[in-house]
PDB file of C-alpha atoms in Angstrom:
ATOM      1  CA  UNK N1406     -23.584 -26.652  -4.996  1.00 43.00           C
ATOM      2  CA  UNK N1407     -22.700 -25.942  -8.650  1.00 40.00           C
ATOM      3  CA  UNK N1408     -19.987 -23.923 -10.392  1.00 35.00           C
ATOM      4  CA  UNK N1409     -22.256 -20.919 -10.146  1.00 37.00           C
ATOM      5  CA  UNK N1410     -21.430 -20.653  -6.489  1.00 37.00           C
ATOM      6  CA  UNK N1411     -21.777 -17.024  -5.571  1.00 33.00           C
ATOM      7  CA  UNK N1412     -19.613 -14.849  -3.419  1.00 34.00           C
ATOM      8  CA  UNK N1413     -20.431 -11.548  -1.822  1.00 37.00           C
ATOM      9  CA  UNK N1414     -18.428  -8.620  -3.164  1.00 36.00           C
ATOM     10  CA  UNK N1415     -18.898  -4.951  -2.305  1.00 37.00           C
ATOM     11  CA  UNK N1416     -22.319  -5.734  -0.819  1.00 39.00           C
ATOM     12  CA  UNK N1417     -23.465  -7.209  -4.143  1.00 39.00           C
ATOM     13  CA  UNK N1418     -23.778 -10.892  -4.953  1.00 36.00           C
ATOM     14  CA  UNK N1419     -22.130 -11.810  -8.254  1.00 36.00           C
ATOM     15  CA  UNK N1420     -21.616 -15.200  -9.921  1.00 36.00           C
ATOM     16  CA  UNK N1421     -18.052 -16.408 -10.039  1.00 33.00           C
ATOM     17  CA  UNK N1422     -18.138 -16.374 -13.866  1.00 33.00           C
ATOM     18  CA  UNK N1423     -19.209 -12.730 -13.830  1.00 33.00           C
ATOM     19  CA  UNK N1424     -16.294 -11.868 -11.589  1.00 33.00           C
ATOM     20  CA  UNK N1425     -13.915 -13.575 -13.974  1.00 33.00           C
ATOM     21  CA  UNK N1426     -15.349 -11.758 -16.939  1.00 31.00           C
ATOM     22  CA  UNK N1427     -15.261  -8.354 -15.265  1.00 35.00           C
ATOM     23  CA  UNK N1428     -11.894  -8.548 -13.605  1.00 32.00           C
ATOM     24  CA  UNK N1429      -9.821 -11.014 -15.575  1.00 35.00           C
ATOM     25  CA  UNK N1430      -7.970  -8.281 -17.460  1.00 30.00           C
ATOM     26  CA  UNK N1431      -7.180  -6.426 -14.241  1.00 33.00           C
ATOM     27  CA  UNK N1432      -4.590  -9.051 -13.374  1.00 31.00           C
ATOM     28  CA  UNK N1433      -2.109  -7.802 -15.999  1.00 27.00           C
ATOM     29  CA  UNK N1434      -0.667  -4.360 -16.588  1.00 28.00           C
ATOM     30  CA  UNK N1435       2.186  -3.004 -18.614  1.00 30.00           C
ATOM     31  CA  UNK N1436       4.254  -1.285 -15.937  1.00 32.00           C
ATOM     32  CA  UNK N1437       7.777  -2.783 -15.896  1.00 36.00           C
ATOM     33  CA  UNK N1438       8.682  -4.411 -12.597  1.00 38.00           C
ATOM     34  CA  UNK N1439      11.585  -6.421 -11.217  1.00 36.00           C
ATOM     35  CA  UNK N1440      11.172 -10.067 -12.125  1.00 37.00           C
ATOM     36  CA  UNK N1441      11.381 -11.115  -8.516  1.00 38.00           C
ATOM     37  CA  UNK N1442       8.144  -9.328  -7.631  1.00 36.00           C
ATOM     38  CA  UNK N1443       6.120 -12.266  -8.906  1.00 37.00           C
ATOM     39  CA  UNK N1444       7.615 -14.479  -6.209  1.00 40.00           C
ATOM     40  CA  UNK N1445       7.041 -12.137  -3.295  1.00 40.00           C
ATOM     41  CA  UNK N1446       3.550 -13.250  -2.369  1.00 37.00           C
ATOM     42  CA  UNK N1447       1.635 -16.496  -2.471  1.00 39.00           C
ATOM     43  CA  UNK N1448      -0.601 -15.308  -5.263  1.00 37.00           C
ATOM     44  CA  UNK N1449      -3.757 -17.385  -5.242  1.00 37.00           C
ATOM     45  CA  UNK N1450      -5.481 -18.065  -8.552  1.00 36.00           C
ATOM     46  CA  UNK N1451      -9.179 -17.292  -8.746  1.00 35.00           C
ATOM     47  CA  UNK N1452      -9.783 -21.017  -9.098  1.00 31.00           C
ATOM     48  CA  UNK N1453      -8.839 -21.431  -5.441  1.00 28.00           C
ATOM     49  CA  UNK N1454     -12.262 -20.066  -4.504  1.00 25.00           C
ATOM     50  CA  UNK N1455     -13.579 -23.497  -5.485  1.00 26.00           C
ATOM     51  CA  UNK N1456     -11.339 -26.353  -4.434  1.00 31.00           C
ATOM     52  CA  UNK N1457     -13.637 -29.050  -5.745  1.00 25.00           C
ATOM     53  CA  UNK N1458     -16.092 -28.857  -8.619  1.00 25.00           C
ATOM     54  CA  UNK N1459     -18.643 -31.593  -9.132  1.00 33.00           C
ATOM     55  CA  UNK N1460     -19.247 -34.664  -7.031  1.00 36.00           C
ATOM     56  CA  UNK N1461     -21.286 -34.635  -3.890  1.00 36.00           C
ATOM     57  CA  UNK N1462     -19.340 -31.911  -2.093  1.00 38.00           C
ATOM     58  CA  UNK N1463     -17.873 -28.534  -3.043  1.00 40.00           C
ATOM     59  CA  UNK N1464     -15.507 -26.952  -0.559  1.00 43.00           C
ATOM     60  CA  UNK N1465     -15.135 -23.189  -0.805  1.00 47.00           C
ATOM     61  CA  UNK N1466     -11.898 -21.562   0.243  1.00 58.00           C
ATOM     62  CA  UNK N1467     -12.061 -17.797   0.744  1.00 69.00           C
ATOM     63  CA  UNK N1468      -8.820 -15.850   0.454  1.00 88.00           C
ATOM     64  CA  UNK N1469      -7.901 -12.216   0.861  1.00 96.00           C
ATOM     65  CA  UNK N1470      -7.931 -10.137  -2.317  1.00 98.00           C
ATOM     66  CA  UNK N1471      -5.856  -6.982  -2.650  1.00 98.00           C
ATOM     67  CA  UNK N1472      -6.271  -4.502  -5.504  1.00 98.00           C
ATOM     68  CA  UNK N1473      -2.982  -2.686  -5.934  1.00 98.00           C
ATOM     69  CA  UNK N1474      -0.269  -1.049  -8.016  1.00 97.00           C
ATOM     70  CA  UNK N1475       3.181  -1.807  -6.698  1.00 97.00           C
ATOM     71  CA  UNK N1476       4.797   1.633  -6.647  1.00 97.00           C
ATOM     72  CA  UNK N1477       1.946   3.253  -4.686  1.00 98.00           C
ATOM     73  CA  UNK N1478       3.096   4.214  -1.145  1.00 98.00           C
ATOM     74  CA  UNK N1479      -0.180   3.133   0.540  1.00 98.00           C
ATOM     75  CA  UNK N1480      -0.047  -0.179  -1.319  1.00 99.00           C
ATOM     76  CA  UNK N1481       3.544  -0.728  -0.229  1.00 99.00           C
ATOM     77  CA  UNK N1482       2.521  -0.081   3.375  1.00 99.00           C
ATOM     78  CA  UNK N1483      -0.078  -2.855   3.156  1.00 99.00           C
ATOM     79  CA  UNK N1484       2.483  -5.127   1.476  1.00 99.00           C
ATOM     80  CA  UNK N1485       4.791  -4.658   4.468  1.00 99.00           C
ATOM     81  CA  UNK N1486       2.007  -5.326   6.971  1.00 99.00           C
ATOM     82  CA  UNK N1487       1.078  -8.544   5.157  1.00 98.00           C
ATOM     83  CA  UNK N1488       4.720  -9.616   5.242  1.00 98.00           C
ATOM     84  CA  UNK N1489       5.204  -8.671   8.901  1.00 98.00           C
ATOM     85  CA  UNK N1490       2.093 -10.662   9.859  1.00 98.00           C
ATOM     86  CA  UNK N1491       3.131 -13.616   7.670  1.00 97.00           C
ATOM     87  CA  UNK N1492      -0.289 -13.842   6.016  1.00 96.00           C
ATOM     88  CA  UNK N1493       0.173 -16.652   3.478  1.00 91.00           C
ATOM     89  CA  UNK N1494      -2.680 -16.466   0.982  1.00 89.00           C
ATOM     90  CA  UNK N1495      -3.389 -13.158  -0.727  1.00 96.00           C
ATOM     91  CA  UNK N1496      -4.749 -12.829  -4.242  1.00 97.00           C
ATOM     92  CA  UNK N1497      -3.104  -9.821  -5.869  1.00 97.00           C
ATOM     93  CA  UNK N1498      -5.054  -7.951  -8.546  1.00 97.00           C
ATOM     94  CA  UNK N1499      -3.234  -5.174 -10.392  1.00 97.00           C
ATOM     95  CA  UNK N1500      -5.010  -1.923 -11.169  1.00 96.00           C
ATOM     96  CA  UNK N1501      -3.220   0.067 -13.864  1.00 96.00           C
ATOM     97  CA  UNK N1502      -3.615   3.732 -13.010  1.00 94.00           C
ATOM     98  CA  UNK N1503      -1.924   4.729 -16.268  1.00 93.00           C
ATOM     99  CA  UNK N1504      -4.757   3.066 -18.165  1.00 95.00           C
ATOM    100  CA  UNK N1505      -7.375   4.500 -15.780  1.00 95.00           C
ATOM    101  CA  UNK N1506      -8.547   1.068 -14.698  1.00 95.00           C
ATOM    102  CA  UNK N1507      -9.497   2.574 -11.336  1.00 96.00           C
ATOM    103  CA  UNK N1508     -12.237   4.561 -13.121  1.00 95.00           C
ATOM    104  CA  UNK N1509     -13.865   1.526 -14.694  1.00 96.00           C
ATOM    105  CA  UNK N1510     -17.429   0.841 -13.623  1.00 96.00           C
ATOM    106  CA  UNK N1511     -16.530  -2.563 -12.216  1.00 95.00           C
ATOM    107  CA  UNK N1512     -13.901  -1.056  -9.925  1.00 96.00           C
ATOM    108  CA  UNK N1513     -16.006   1.899  -8.815  1.00 96.00           C
ATOM    109  CA  UNK N1514     -18.665  -0.587  -7.708  1.00 96.00           C
ATOM    110  CA  UNK N1515     -16.051  -1.990  -5.359  1.00 96.00           C
ATOM    111  CA  UNK N1516     -14.552   1.340  -4.303  1.00 96.00           C
ATOM    112  CA  UNK N1517     -16.549   4.497  -5.093  1.00 96.00           C
ATOM    113  CA  UNK N1518     -13.440   6.565  -4.260  1.00 95.00           C
ATOM    114  CA  UNK N1519     -11.567   4.744  -7.077  1.00 95.00           C
ATOM    115  CA  UNK N1520      -8.372   4.575  -5.011  1.00 96.00           C
ATOM    116  CA  UNK N1521      -5.862   1.846  -4.224  1.00 98.00           C
ATOM    117  CA  UNK N1522      -5.332  -0.285  -2.238  1.00 98.00           C
ATOM    118  CA  UNK N1523      -8.592  -2.134  -1.651  1.00 98.00           C
ATOM    119  CA  UNK N1524      -8.845  -5.264   0.478  1.00 98.00           C
ATOM    120  CA  UNK N1525     -11.672  -7.768   0.169  1.00 98.00           C
ATOM    121  CA  UNK N1526     -12.059 -10.361   2.902  1.00 96.00           C
ATOM    122  CA  UNK N1527     -15.157 -12.448   2.218  1.00 93.00           C
ATOM    123  CA  UNK N1528     -17.976  -9.867   2.368  1.00 92.00           C
ATOM    124  CA  UNK N1529     -15.843  -7.085   3.877  1.00 95.00           C
ATOM    125  CA  UNK N1530     -14.480  -4.370   1.559  1.00 97.00           C
ATOM    126  CA  UNK N1531     -11.903  -1.947   2.995  1.00 98.00           C
ATOM    127  CA  UNK N1532     -10.726   0.950   0.844  1.00 96.00           C
ATOM    128  CA  UNK N1533      -7.975   2.759   2.787  1.00 97.00           C
ATOM    129  CA  UNK N1534      -4.476   1.565   3.615  1.00 98.00           C
ATOM    130  CA  UNK N1535      -4.517   2.419   7.318  1.00 99.00           C
ATOM    131  CA  UNK N1536      -7.940   0.855   7.802  1.00 98.00           C
ATOM    132  CA  UNK N1537      -6.678  -2.221   5.940  1.00 99.00           C
ATOM    133  CA  UNK N1538      -3.544  -2.387   8.082  1.00 99.00           C
ATOM    134  CA  UNK N1539      -5.345  -2.110  11.417  1.00 99.00           C
ATOM    135  CA  UNK N1540      -7.908  -4.686  10.285  1.00 98.00           C
ATOM    136  CA  UNK N1541      -5.186  -7.136   9.306  1.00 98.00           C
ATOM    137  CA  UNK N1542      -3.367  -6.770  12.623  1.00 98.00           C
ATOM    138  CA  UNK N1543      -6.564  -7.193  14.631  1.00 97.00           C
ATOM    139  CA  UNK N1544      -7.511 -10.298  12.652  1.00 96.00           C
ATOM    140  CA  UNK N1545      -4.165 -11.967  11.931  1.00 96.00           C
ATOM    141  CA  UNK N1546      -1.682 -10.565  14.447  1.00 97.00           C
ATOM    142  CA  UNK N1547      -0.121 -13.072  16.827  1.00 96.00           C
ATOM    143  CA  UNK N1548      -0.067 -10.287  19.397  1.00 97.00           C
ATOM    144  CA  UNK N1549      -0.989  -6.612  19.576  1.00 97.00           C
ATOM    145  CA  UNK N1550       2.535  -5.173  19.392  1.00 98.00           C
ATOM    146  CA  UNK N1551       1.973  -3.507  16.012  1.00 99.00           C
ATOM    147  CA  UNK N1552      -1.392  -2.061  17.049  1.00 99.00           C
ATOM    148  CA  UNK N1553      -1.764  -2.151  20.850  1.00 98.00           C
ATOM    149  CA  UNK N1554      -5.117  -2.853  22.447  1.00 97.00           C
ATOM    150  CA  UNK N1555      -4.220  -0.530  25.312  1.00 98.00           C
ATOM    151  CA  UNK N1556      -6.340   2.562  24.693  1.00 98.00           C
ATOM    152  CA  UNK N1557      -3.618   5.142  25.303  1.00 98.00           C
ATOM    153  CA  UNK N1558      -0.996   3.330  23.246  1.00 98.00           C
ATOM    154  CA  UNK N1559      -3.448   2.720  20.414  1.00 98.00           C
ATOM    155  CA  UNK N1560      -4.428   6.400  20.416  1.00 99.00           C
ATOM    156  CA  UNK N1561      -0.782   7.342  19.882  1.00 99.00           C
ATOM    157  CA  UNK N1562      -0.476   4.927  16.956  1.00 99.00           C
ATOM    158  CA  UNK N1563      -3.708   6.301  15.497  1.00 99.00           C
ATOM    159  CA  UNK N1564      -2.413   9.852  15.824  1.00 99.00           C
ATOM    160  CA  UNK N1565       0.681   8.994  13.796  1.00 99.00           C
ATOM    161  CA  UNK N1566      -1.435   7.172  11.195  1.00 99.00           C
ATOM    162  CA  UNK N1567      -3.539  10.321  10.840  1.00 99.00           C
ATOM    163  CA  UNK N1568      -0.280  12.282  10.577  1.00 99.00           C
ATOM    164  CA  UNK N1569       0.606  10.053   7.639  1.00 99.00           C
ATOM    165  CA  UNK N1570      -2.811  10.550   6.020  1.00 98.00           C
ATOM    166  CA  UNK N1571      -3.077  14.271   6.649  1.00 98.00           C
ATOM    167  CA  UNK N1572       0.503  15.533   6.361  1.00 98.00           C
ATOM    168  CA  UNK N1573       2.928  13.036   4.862  1.00 99.00           C
ATOM    169  CA  UNK N1574       0.976  11.351   2.090  1.00 98.00           C
ATOM    170  CA  UNK N1575      -0.313  14.634   0.596  1.00 98.00           C
ATOM    171  CA  UNK N1576       3.372  15.586   0.270  1.00 98.00           C
ATOM    172  CA  UNK N1577       4.295  12.369  -1.531  1.00 98.00           C
ATOM    173  CA  UNK N1578       1.229  12.535  -3.736  1.00 97.00           C
ATOM    174  CA  UNK N1579       1.682  16.235  -4.406  1.00 97.00           C
ATOM    175  CA  UNK N1580       5.203  15.562  -5.653  1.00 97.00           C
ATOM    176  CA  UNK N1581       4.644  12.345  -7.568  1.00 97.00           C
ATOM    177  CA  UNK N1582       1.222  12.682  -9.155  1.00 96.00           C
ATOM    178  CA  UNK N1583       1.831  15.878 -11.191  1.00 96.00           C
ATOM    179  CA  UNK N1584       5.201  14.598 -12.409  1.00 96.00           C
ATOM    180  CA  UNK N1585       4.289  10.989 -13.208  1.00 96.00           C
ATOM    181  CA  UNK N1586       0.694  11.391 -14.373  1.00 95.00           C
ATOM    182  CA  UNK N1587       0.149  15.012 -15.414  1.00 94.00           C
ATOM    183  CA  UNK N1588       3.237  16.032 -17.355  1.00 93.00           C
ATOM    184  CA  UNK N1589       4.857  18.355 -14.808  1.00 95.00           C
ATOM    185  CA  UNK N1590       8.518  19.086 -15.546  1.00 93.00           C
ATOM    186  CA  UNK N1591       9.696  19.110 -11.944  1.00 96.00           C
ATOM    187  CA  UNK N1592       8.711  19.726  -8.342  1.00 97.00           C
ATOM    188  CA  UNK N1593       7.109  22.972  -7.245  1.00 96.00           C
ATOM    189  CA  UNK N1594       8.719  25.073  -4.474  1.00 97.00           C
ATOM    190  CA  UNK N1595       5.473  24.686  -2.537  1.00 98.00           C
ATOM    191  CA  UNK N1596       5.665  20.896  -2.418  1.00 98.00           C
ATOM    192  CA  UNK N1597       9.355  21.000  -1.476  1.00 98.00           C
ATOM    193  CA  UNK N1598       8.424  23.279   1.423  1.00 98.00           C
ATOM    194  CA  UNK N1599       5.647  20.917   2.534  1.00 98.00           C
ATOM    195  CA  UNK N1600       7.983  17.922   2.452  1.00 99.00           C
ATOM    196  CA  UNK N1601      10.564  19.665   4.615  1.00 99.00           C
ATOM    197  CA  UNK N1602       7.806  20.684   7.047  1.00 99.00           C
ATOM    198  CA  UNK N1603       6.749  17.034   7.249  1.00 99.00           C
ATOM    199  CA  UNK N1604      10.327  16.065   8.034  1.00 99.00           C
ATOM    200  CA  UNK N1605      10.443  18.655  10.819  1.00 99.00           C
ATOM    201  CA  UNK N1606       7.300  17.243  12.428  1.00 99.00           C
ATOM    202  CA  UNK N1607       8.625  13.684  12.222  1.00 99.00           C
ATOM    203  CA  UNK N1608      11.984  14.782  13.626  1.00 99.00           C
ATOM    204  CA  UNK N1609      10.227  16.270  16.650  1.00 99.00           C
ATOM    205  CA  UNK N1610       8.171  13.130  17.236  1.00 99.00           C
ATOM    206  CA  UNK N1611      11.313  11.016  17.079  1.00 99.00           C
ATOM    207  CA  UNK N1612      13.157  13.243  19.534  1.00 98.00           C
ATOM    208  CA  UNK N1613      10.841  11.796  22.220  1.00 97.00           C
ATOM    209  CA  UNK N1614      11.132   8.092  21.417  1.00 98.00           C
ATOM    210  CA  UNK N1615      13.023   5.804  19.015  1.00 98.00           C
ATOM    211  CA  UNK N1616       9.830   4.912  17.153  1.00 99.00           C
ATOM    212  CA  UNK N1617       7.034   7.177  16.020  1.00 99.00           C
ATOM    213  CA  UNK N1618       4.509   5.955  18.593  1.00 98.00           C
ATOM    214  CA  UNK N1619       6.717   4.894  21.475  1.00 97.00           C
ATOM    215  CA  UNK N1620       9.481   2.484  22.353  1.00 98.00           C
ATOM    216  CA  UNK N1621       8.653  -0.258  19.855  1.00 98.00           C
ATOM    217  CA  UNK N1622       7.860  -0.633  16.184  1.00 99.00           C
ATOM    218  CA  UNK N1623       4.159  -0.238  15.350  1.00 99.00           C
ATOM    219  CA  UNK N1624       1.924   0.222  12.340  1.00 99.00           C
ATOM    220  CA  UNK N1625       2.727   3.916  12.582  1.00 99.00           C
ATOM    221  CA  UNK N1626       6.317   3.246  11.558  1.00 99.00           C
ATOM    222  CA  UNK N1627       5.430   0.790   8.802  1.00 99.00           C
ATOM    223  CA  UNK N1628       2.874   3.090   7.197  1.00 99.00           C
ATOM    224  CA  UNK N1629       4.901   6.267   7.601  1.00 99.00           C
ATOM    225  CA  UNK N1630       8.146   4.788   6.292  1.00 99.00           C
ATOM    226  CA  UNK N1631       6.438   3.822   3.054  1.00 99.00           C
ATOM    227  CA  UNK N1632       5.470   7.455   2.549  1.00 99.00           C
ATOM    228  CA  UNK N1633       8.685   8.992   3.861  1.00 99.00           C
ATOM    229  CA  UNK N1634      10.828   6.720   1.682  1.00 99.00           C
ATOM    230  CA  UNK N1635       8.902   8.139  -1.288  1.00 99.00           C
ATOM    231  CA  UNK N1636       9.418  11.704  -0.084  1.00 99.00           C
ATOM    232  CA  UNK N1637      13.126  10.932   0.272  1.00 99.00           C
ATOM    233  CA  UNK N1638      13.287  10.502  -3.511  1.00 98.00           C
ATOM    234  CA  UNK N1639      12.275  14.147  -3.849  1.00 98.00           C
ATOM    235  CA  UNK N1640      14.061  15.665  -0.848  1.00 98.00           C
ATOM    236  CA  UNK N1641      16.785  13.366   0.538  1.00 98.00           C
ATOM    237  CA  UNK N1642      16.833  13.090   4.329  1.00 99.00           C
ATOM    238  CA  UNK N1643      20.099  14.591   5.555  1.00 98.00           C
ATOM    239  CA  UNK N1644      21.524  13.271   8.820  1.00 98.00           C
ATOM    240  CA  UNK N1645      22.898  16.666   9.808  1.00 98.00           C
ATOM    241  CA  UNK N1646      19.488  18.329   9.448  1.00 99.00           C
ATOM    242  CA  UNK N1647      17.217  15.531  10.684  1.00 99.00           C
ATOM    243  CA  UNK N1648      19.372  13.246  12.875  1.00 99.00           C
ATOM    244  CA  UNK N1649      16.500  11.429  14.590  1.00 99.00           C
ATOM    245  CA  UNK N1650      14.531  10.959  11.390  1.00 99.00           C
ATOM    246  CA  UNK N1651      17.647   9.762   9.583  1.00 99.00           C
ATOM    247  CA  UNK N1652      18.397   7.124  12.237  1.00 99.00           C
ATOM    248  CA  UNK N1653      14.758   5.994  12.325  1.00 99.00           C
ATOM    249  CA  UNK N1654      14.686   5.675   8.537  1.00 99.00           C
ATOM    250  CA  UNK N1655      17.868   3.607   8.630  1.00 99.00           C
ATOM    251  CA  UNK N1656      16.436   1.310  11.335  1.00 99.00           C
ATOM    252  CA  UNK N1657      13.218   0.793   9.385  1.00 99.00           C
ATOM    253  CA  UNK N1658      15.135  -0.034   6.215  1.00 98.00           C
ATOM    254  CA  UNK N1659      16.910  -2.911   7.966  1.00 99.00           C
ATOM    255  CA  UNK N1660      13.729  -4.956   8.475  1.00 99.00           C
ATOM    256  CA  UNK N1661      13.151  -7.830   6.078  1.00 98.00           C
ATOM    257  CA  UNK N1662       9.590  -6.692   5.391  1.00 99.00           C
ATOM    258  CA  UNK N1663      10.969  -3.327   4.241  1.00 99.00           C
ATOM    259  CA  UNK N1664      13.581  -4.884   1.972  1.00 99.00           C
ATOM    260  CA  UNK N1665      11.170  -7.400   0.455  1.00 98.00           C
ATOM    261  CA  UNK N1666       7.979  -5.375   0.169  1.00 98.00           C
ATOM    262  CA  UNK N1667       8.855  -1.690   0.107  1.00 99.00           C
ATOM    263  CA  UNK N1668      12.097  -1.522  -1.845  1.00 99.00           C
ATOM    264  CA  UNK N1669      10.912  -3.100  -5.135  1.00 98.00           C
ATOM    265  CA  UNK N1670       7.942  -0.747  -5.548  1.00 98.00           C
ATOM    266  CA  UNK N1671       9.981   2.184  -4.279  1.00 98.00           C
ATOM    267  CA  UNK N1672      12.581   1.555  -6.978  1.00 98.00           C
ATOM    268  CA  UNK N1673       9.853   1.484  -9.619  1.00 98.00           C
ATOM    269  CA  UNK N1674       8.719   4.877  -8.361  1.00 97.00           C
ATOM    270  CA  UNK N1675      12.302   6.158  -8.341  1.00 98.00           C
ATOM    271  CA  UNK N1676      12.681   5.060 -11.950  1.00 97.00           C
ATOM    272  CA  UNK N1677       9.539   6.916 -13.008  1.00 96.00           C
ATOM    273  CA  UNK N1678      10.642  10.082 -11.225  1.00 97.00           C
ATOM    274  CA  UNK N1679      14.125   9.933 -12.739  1.00 96.00           C
ATOM    275  CA  UNK N1680      12.758   9.377 -16.244  1.00 96.00           C
ATOM    276  CA  UNK N1681      10.188  12.165 -15.984  1.00 94.00           C
ATOM    277  CA  UNK N1682      12.731  14.635 -14.633  1.00 95.00           C
ATOM    278  CA  UNK N1683      15.095  13.734 -17.478  1.00 93.00           C
ATOM    279  CA  UNK N1684      12.315  14.269 -20.021  1.00 88.00           C
ATOM    280  CA  UNK N1685      11.530  17.629 -18.460  1.00 78.00           C
ATOM    281  CA  UNK N1686      15.166  18.693 -18.601  1.00 80.00           C
ATOM    282  CA  UNK N1687      15.348  17.853 -22.318  1.00 79.00           C
ATOM    283  CA  UNK N1688      12.373  20.065 -23.081  1.00 77.00           C
ATOM    284  CA  UNK N1689      13.793  23.101 -21.315  1.00 67.00           C
TER     285      UNK N1689
END
C-alpha cells in the first residue's frame, strides 16, 4: 500500500494528499483563545492516519475528527461528552465562522447544512451535536448511564435533547448570532422573553428530579448546560426566581468536564458579547 492510501470521507473517496490540500488551512483561525486550550485534547496530526510509510507493511490508524469552533455551544457540548467518556484520540479541525469557512465547497461536501460540529469516524459523518453525543456514548461509553438503553429512560433523555434543540438553542443562537456576527447593538426584547420562557420550562422539569432526565446525570444535562450557560450570559439565572435551575446549574459547573471543556469556550463567547455590547453603547 502506498502513500496514496485512500480514506472514505462524506461518502466520497479522496486521496490523503487531496485532503491535506483542501483542509490544511482549516486547522488555524484567528480567534483569540486561552493558551491552555491547545493542551485540552490529544490532538492527532493528520500524519497519524499512516503510521508507517514504505517497507512491506503500512498500518493505518483511524482516529475521530471533529470540525469545531470553540465558543459554539453545540461544540462545547461535544467537547464535554468526549471528556466525560475519556476518548483519547480526537483530531480537532477549526472552522472559522468569521471567515465563512463553513461555506467553502470542501466543507459543504462534508456537511451540506454547513454547521458545526461535525464528527467523522472512519466512513461515518455525523453533523449534529446531539446525534454526535449519543453516537459517542453508544460506541465508547463504559456503561449506559449517560444514555440509558432502557427504552423509557432513553425516551426521557431524548425528550430533553429535543428540548435543547427546539427551545434552548434557538434562544442562545437568537441572542448571540445577531450581536456577534450581524452587527446588532444589543438583545431584542423578544429574545429576552424567549430565554426567560426557556428557564421556566427547565425550572419545571427540575422540580421533579435533580437532573433533567431523572435521578442521575445524563447527556441531557451535558448538552443543555452548554446552551444554558450561554443563555446565562444574556439573562443571568437568579436563585430567587429559578431555585431548581440555579442549583442544577451550580451542580453541573462542579464537574471536571464542565470546567475543562465548557468554561474556556464559554469565556471566549462572554468576551465577544461584552465587546460587542460595548461597541454598541459607544455608537448610541
